[in-house]
Each structure stands twice: as structure tokens, then as C-alpha cells.
Amino acid sequence: MVQAQYVQRVHLDLQHSKNVRECVEVVFSRLLTNPIDGLSGPLTPVELMVNLHTVDASKCDVKSLMKSITLCVEDTNTVTSEVIAIVINQLAEQPIMPTLLMRTILQALSLHPKLTGFVLNILQKLLVKQVWKNKVLWEGFIKCCEKTQPQSFSILLQLSPSQIGHVLTMCPSIREPMYSHVMQFPDSQRAHIPNSVVMMLYGAPVDEALQMKDEQYSYEVKTEAHVGLVLFLL
């Protein structure tokens, strides 16, 4: 990992600059073209992006950091769809995922719609890593699912009823299309969807639907039938 001090040059200059875009472009150009102490060459676009996401937030201005990342992502000649995919994958594999990861994924989706399939695979990884335990990442996860619907419905259906209820509360517009999606399942497949989830999708109040005792659901312990259903949906 490249030392954060090199990336922090961006933030130091930003704090004294009136033209953020021009400042960032100059500093990024320097980092990407000039050799850096301790390295055989300049930073690669992937290294720069990964470092921007993992730099110690206590040592820089977060708003400037967000602007820096945005300007990088928008420079599609340098940060191509291939580059951003490598960056996102590396960040998703971090033991502690960066707070700004989901924000960058959403920006990447807007600029590179062809990455939708790749992003769905990342969302699946985040599900396994229990993304709901981090409030910021969880909210971004839900926004990504909204943006990638209906393909994301198969991922959302792997959540527990209470988690699906939270998704529907945060993003009510997803309820009707997701309900239509579930209703297209054959009866044998729909039987594996908890009744409480079906009721929530139908429009029942979340709190009332979650009081149903027809299924003891745990993300960590699924029946073989449910796992088979998930694999079929994917």
C-alpha cells in the first residue's frame, strides 16, 4: 500500500484552492506521472483510487476527499470502467470496507451502466460480509439495489424479513416491482418466500407483517431448499 502522505497532497492543496477541479487535476497528474519516493514509478490510477478511499479520514477534510474521488471517477479517460471495477473489487475485499465505497459504486453505475452485472456480484459479496452492520454502507447498498432493479431483487430476497422491511421503509418505490417479481415465481418457488415478506410486498404495514410467526428465519442458517432457490434466481 502506498503511503497516505502522497495522497494527502491533494487535500492540503485543496484546502487553499478556490478552483477545486483545476487543483485536483494538477495534483493527480503529478501523482500519476512522476516517480514517488520508495516506488519504482508513479502511482497507477488503481493505486491512487484505492488510497483515496483508504486514507485516514482524521487527517484530511472529508468533503475534499469526496470531491477528489468524484473528479477521479469522472475522468473516464484515466479511470476507465476496467480501472473502476478493479478498484471497487479491491475495496470490497478490505477487512474493513471504506465508508465511501458505496458512493463510488453509485457514481460508477451512472457513468458505466455496463458495469451493472459486475456491481450485482459485488452486492452479493457485501451480503455475505453482512453489510447491514454498517449504517452508511447499508444505506448505500439499498440505493445500489434500487438502481440495479429488477436484477437486484434476487439479492434482496436473501435478506431476513426484518432487513427486507427496512429496505422497503427506506425505499418504498421498490415494493410494487419487487412484488410483481415474486408473483411471477411458480408456486413451488414462491413457497420458499416467508409469508411476512410476501405480505410486506403486497402492501401490509411492515411492523404488522413482521409479527407473523410462520417462519424462524436466520441469514446464517438457511435450509438447503432456500439456498437452491437463491442459486436458481441468480
mmCIF file of C-alpha atoms in Angstrom, residues 63-199:
data_model
loop_
_atom_site.group_PDB
_atom_site.id
_atom_site.type_symbol
_atom_site.label_atom_id
_atom_site.label_comp_id
_atom_site.label_asym_id
_atom_site.label_seq_id
_atom_site.Cartn_x
_atom_site.Cartn_y
_atom_site.Cartn_z
ATOM 1 C CA LYS A 63 -15.681 16.879 1.768
ATOM 2 C CA SER A 64 -12.447 17.495 -0.121
ATOM 3 C CA LEU A 65 -11.827 13.769 -0.184
ATOM 4 C CA MET A 66 -15.260 13.170 -1.696
ATOM 5 C CA LYS A 67 -14.629 15.854 -4.326
ATOM 6 C CA SER A 68 -11.280 14.286 -5.134
ATOM 7 C CA ILE A 69 -12.799 10.850 -5.644
ATOM 8 C CA THR A 70 -15.641 12.262 -7.737
ATOM 9 C CA LEU A 71 -13.234 14.075 -10.052
ATOM 10 C CA CYS A 72 -11.213 10.882 -10.423
ATOM 11 C CA VAL A 73 -14.274 8.811 -11.286
ATOM 12 C CA GLU A 74 -15.435 11.435 -13.777
ATOM 13 C CA ASP A 75 -12.090 11.324 -15.577
ATOM 14 C CA THR A 76 -13.163 8.341 -17.639
ATOM 15 C CA ASN A 77 -10.112 8.568 -19.893
ATOM 16 C CA THR A 78 -7.884 7.686 -16.936
ATOM 17 C CA VAL A 79 -10.280 5.909 -14.614
ATOM 18 C CA THR A 80 -11.892 3.656 -17.194
ATOM 19 C CA SER A 81 -14.646 1.152 -16.469
ATOM 20 C CA GLU A 82 -11.960 -1.530 -16.173
ATOM 21 C CA VAL A 83 -9.989 0.561 -13.669
ATOM 22 C CA ILE A 84 -13.011 1.409 -11.533
ATOM 23 C CA ALA A 85 -14.053 -2.264 -11.499
ATOM 24 C CA ILE A 86 -10.622 -3.290 -10.173
ATOM 25 C CA VAL A 87 -10.773 -0.525 -7.557
ATOM 26 C CA ILE A 88 -14.260 -1.492 -6.362
ATOM 27 C CA ASN A 89 -13.320 -5.154 -6.165
ATOM 28 C CA GLN A 90 -10.191 -4.404 -4.112
ATOM 29 C CA LEU A 91 -12.127 -2.136 -1.756
ATOM 30 C CA ALA A 92 -14.897 -4.717 -1.299
ATOM 31 C CA GLU A 93 -12.247 -7.244 -0.246
ATOM 32 C CA GLN A 94 -10.902 -4.969 2.501
ATOM 33 C CA PRO A 95 -11.388 -6.374 6.046
ATOM 34 C CA ILE A 96 -12.968 -3.035 6.939
ATOM 35 C CA MET A 97 -14.709 -1.661 3.882
ATOM 36 C CA PRO A 98 -14.230 2.087 3.244
ATOM 37 C CA THR A 99 -17.169 4.302 4.111
ATOM 38 C CA LEU A 100 -17.189 5.917 0.657
ATOM 39 C CA LEU A 101 -17.270 2.600 -1.218
ATOM 40 C CA MET A 102 -20.996 2.596 -1.984
ATOM 41 C CA ARG A 103 -20.916 6.245 -3.066
ATOM 42 C CA THR A 104 -18.239 5.385 -5.619
ATOM 43 C CA ILE A 105 -20.185 2.333 -6.816
ATOM 44 C CA LEU A 106 -23.241 4.517 -7.439
ATOM 45 C CA GLN A 107 -21.137 7.028 -9.368
ATOM 46 C CA ALA A 108 -19.563 4.211 -11.388
ATOM 47 C CA LEU A 109 -23.005 2.846 -12.279
ATOM 48 C CA SER A 110 -24.097 6.252 -13.567
ATOM 49 C CA LEU A 111 -21.008 6.639 -15.751
ATOM 50 C CA HIS A 112 -20.621 2.989 -16.775
ATOM 51 C CA PRO A 113 -24.033 1.255 -16.995
ATOM 52 C CA LYS A 114 -22.348 -1.818 -18.472
ATOM 53 C CA LEU A 115 -20.906 -2.481 -15.002
ATOM 54 C CA THR A 116 -24.354 -3.472 -13.684
ATOM 55 C CA GLY A 117 -23.587 -7.195 -13.764
ATOM 56 C CA PHE A 118 -20.273 -6.627 -12.025
ATOM 57 C CA VAL A 119 -21.921 -4.468 -9.355
ATOM 58 C CA LEU A 120 -24.512 -7.178 -8.700
ATOM 59 C CA ASN A 121 -21.658 -9.581 -7.947
ATOM 60 C CA ILE A 122 -20.199 -7.018 -5.553
ATOM 61 C CA LEU A 123 -23.567 -6.613 -3.816
ATOM 62 C CA GLN A 124 -23.653 -10.376 -3.353
ATOM 63 C CA LYS A 125 -20.203 -10.234 -1.724
ATOM 64 C CA LEU A 126 -21.355 -7.430 0.572
ATOM 65 C CA LEU A 127 -24.350 -9.510 1.597
ATOM 66 C CA VAL A 128 -22.039 -12.311 2.707
ATOM 67 C CA LYS A 129 -19.973 -9.725 4.630
ATOM 68 C CA GLN A 130 -23.147 -8.627 6.457
ATOM 69 C CA VAL A 131 -23.196 -5.113 5.060
ATOM 70 C CA TRP A 132 -26.246 -4.228 7.191
ATOM 71 C CA LYS A 133 -23.969 -3.920 10.237
ATOM 72 C CA ASN A 134 -22.530 -0.648 8.882
ATOM 73 C CA LYS A 135 -25.222 2.046 8.647
ATOM 74 C CA VAL A 136 -23.569 4.092 5.892
ATOM 75 C CA LEU A 137 -22.666 1.100 3.734
ATOM 76 C CA TRP A 138 -26.107 -0.443 4.307
ATOM 77 C CA GLU A 139 -27.871 2.693 3.106
ATOM 78 C CA GLY A 140 -25.622 2.774 0.051
ATOM 79 C CA PHE A 141 -26.283 -0.921 -0.541
ATOM 80 C CA ILE A 142 -30.025 -0.251 -0.627
ATOM 81 C CA LYS A 143 -29.547 2.628 -3.096
ATOM 82 C CA CYS A 144 -27.465 0.363 -5.318
ATOM 83 C CA CYS A 145 -30.179 -2.294 -5.209
ATOM 84 C CA GLU A 146 -32.736 0.327 -6.178
ATOM 85 C CA LYS A 147 -30.571 1.441 -9.097
ATOM 86 C CA THR A 148 -29.967 -2.107 -10.344
ATOM 87 C CA GLN A 149 -33.527 -3.420 -10.036
ATOM 88 C CA PRO A 150 -35.045 -5.784 -11.090
ATOM 89 C CA GLN A 151 -31.790 -7.791 -11.242
ATOM 90 C CA SER A 152 -31.097 -6.954 -7.600
ATOM 91 C CA PHE A 153 -34.353 -8.489 -6.353
ATOM 92 C CA SER A 154 -32.781 -11.945 -6.144
ATOM 93 C CA ILE A 155 -30.144 -10.457 -3.832
ATOM 94 C CA LEU A 156 -32.665 -8.641 -1.649
ATOM 95 C CA LEU A 157 -34.691 -11.822 -1.224
ATOM 96 C CA GLN A 158 -31.727 -13.367 0.572
ATOM 97 C CA LEU A 159 -32.162 -10.885 3.424
ATOM 98 C CA SER A 160 -34.130 -11.648 6.559
ATOM 99 C CA PRO A 161 -37.742 -10.396 6.728
ATOM 100 C CA SER A 162 -36.775 -7.587 9.124
ATOM 101 C CA GLN A 163 -33.988 -6.456 6.782
ATOM 102 C CA ILE A 164 -36.334 -6.538 3.793
ATOM 103 C CA GLY A 165 -38.769 -4.493 5.868
ATOM 104 C CA HIS A 166 -36.035 -1.903 6.417
ATOM 105 C CA VAL A 167 -35.297 -1.832 2.691
ATOM 106 C CA LEU A 168 -38.972 -1.213 1.909
ATOM 107 C CA THR A 169 -39.155 1.509 4.549
ATOM 108 C CA MET A 170 -36.109 3.296 3.148
ATOM 109 C CA CYS A 171 -37.058 2.713 -0.483
ATOM 110 C CA PRO A 172 -40.846 2.302 -0.798
ATOM 111 C CA SER A 173 -40.758 2.660 -4.603
ATOM 112 C CA ILE A 174 -39.154 -0.765 -4.862
ATOM 113 C CA ARG A 175 -42.121 -2.569 -3.255
ATOM 114 C CA GLU A 176 -44.510 -2.897 -6.203
ATOM 115 C CA PRO A 177 -41.963 -4.049 -8.810
ATOM 116 C CA MET A 178 -40.472 -6.479 -6.299
ATOM 117 C CA TYR A 179 -43.933 -7.848 -5.501
ATOM 118 C CA SER A 180 -44.608 -8.339 -9.222
ATOM 119 C CA HIS A 181 -41.258 -10.107 -9.489
ATOM 120 C CA VAL A 182 -42.137 -12.541 -6.686
ATOM 121 C CA MET A 183 -45.628 -13.166 -8.059
ATOM 122 C CA GLN A 184 -44.071 -14.412 -11.303
ATOM 123 C CA PHE A 185 -42.439 -17.308 -9.440
ATOM 124 C CA PRO A 186 -44.007 -20.749 -9.807
ATOM 125 C CA ASP A 187 -45.835 -21.810 -6.646
ATOM 126 C CA SER A 188 -43.018 -24.200 -5.734
ATOM 127 C CA GLN A 189 -40.518 -21.332 -5.657
ATOM 128 C CA ARG A 190 -42.796 -18.769 -4.054
ATOM 129 C CA ALA A 191 -43.419 -21.227 -1.226
ATOM 130 C CA HIS A 192 -39.862 -20.581 -0.042
ATOM 131 C CA ILE A 193 -40.505 -16.850 0.425
ATOM 132 C CA PRO A 194 -41.587 -16.109 4.020
ATOM 133 C CA ASN A 195 -45.232 -15.096 4.227
ATOM 134 C CA SER A 196 -44.248 -11.988 6.148
ATOM 135 C CA VAL A 197 -42.137 -10.850 3.189
ATOM 136 C CA VAL A 198 -44.944 -11.519 0.711
ATOM 137 C CA MET A 199 -47.341 -9.545 2.918
#
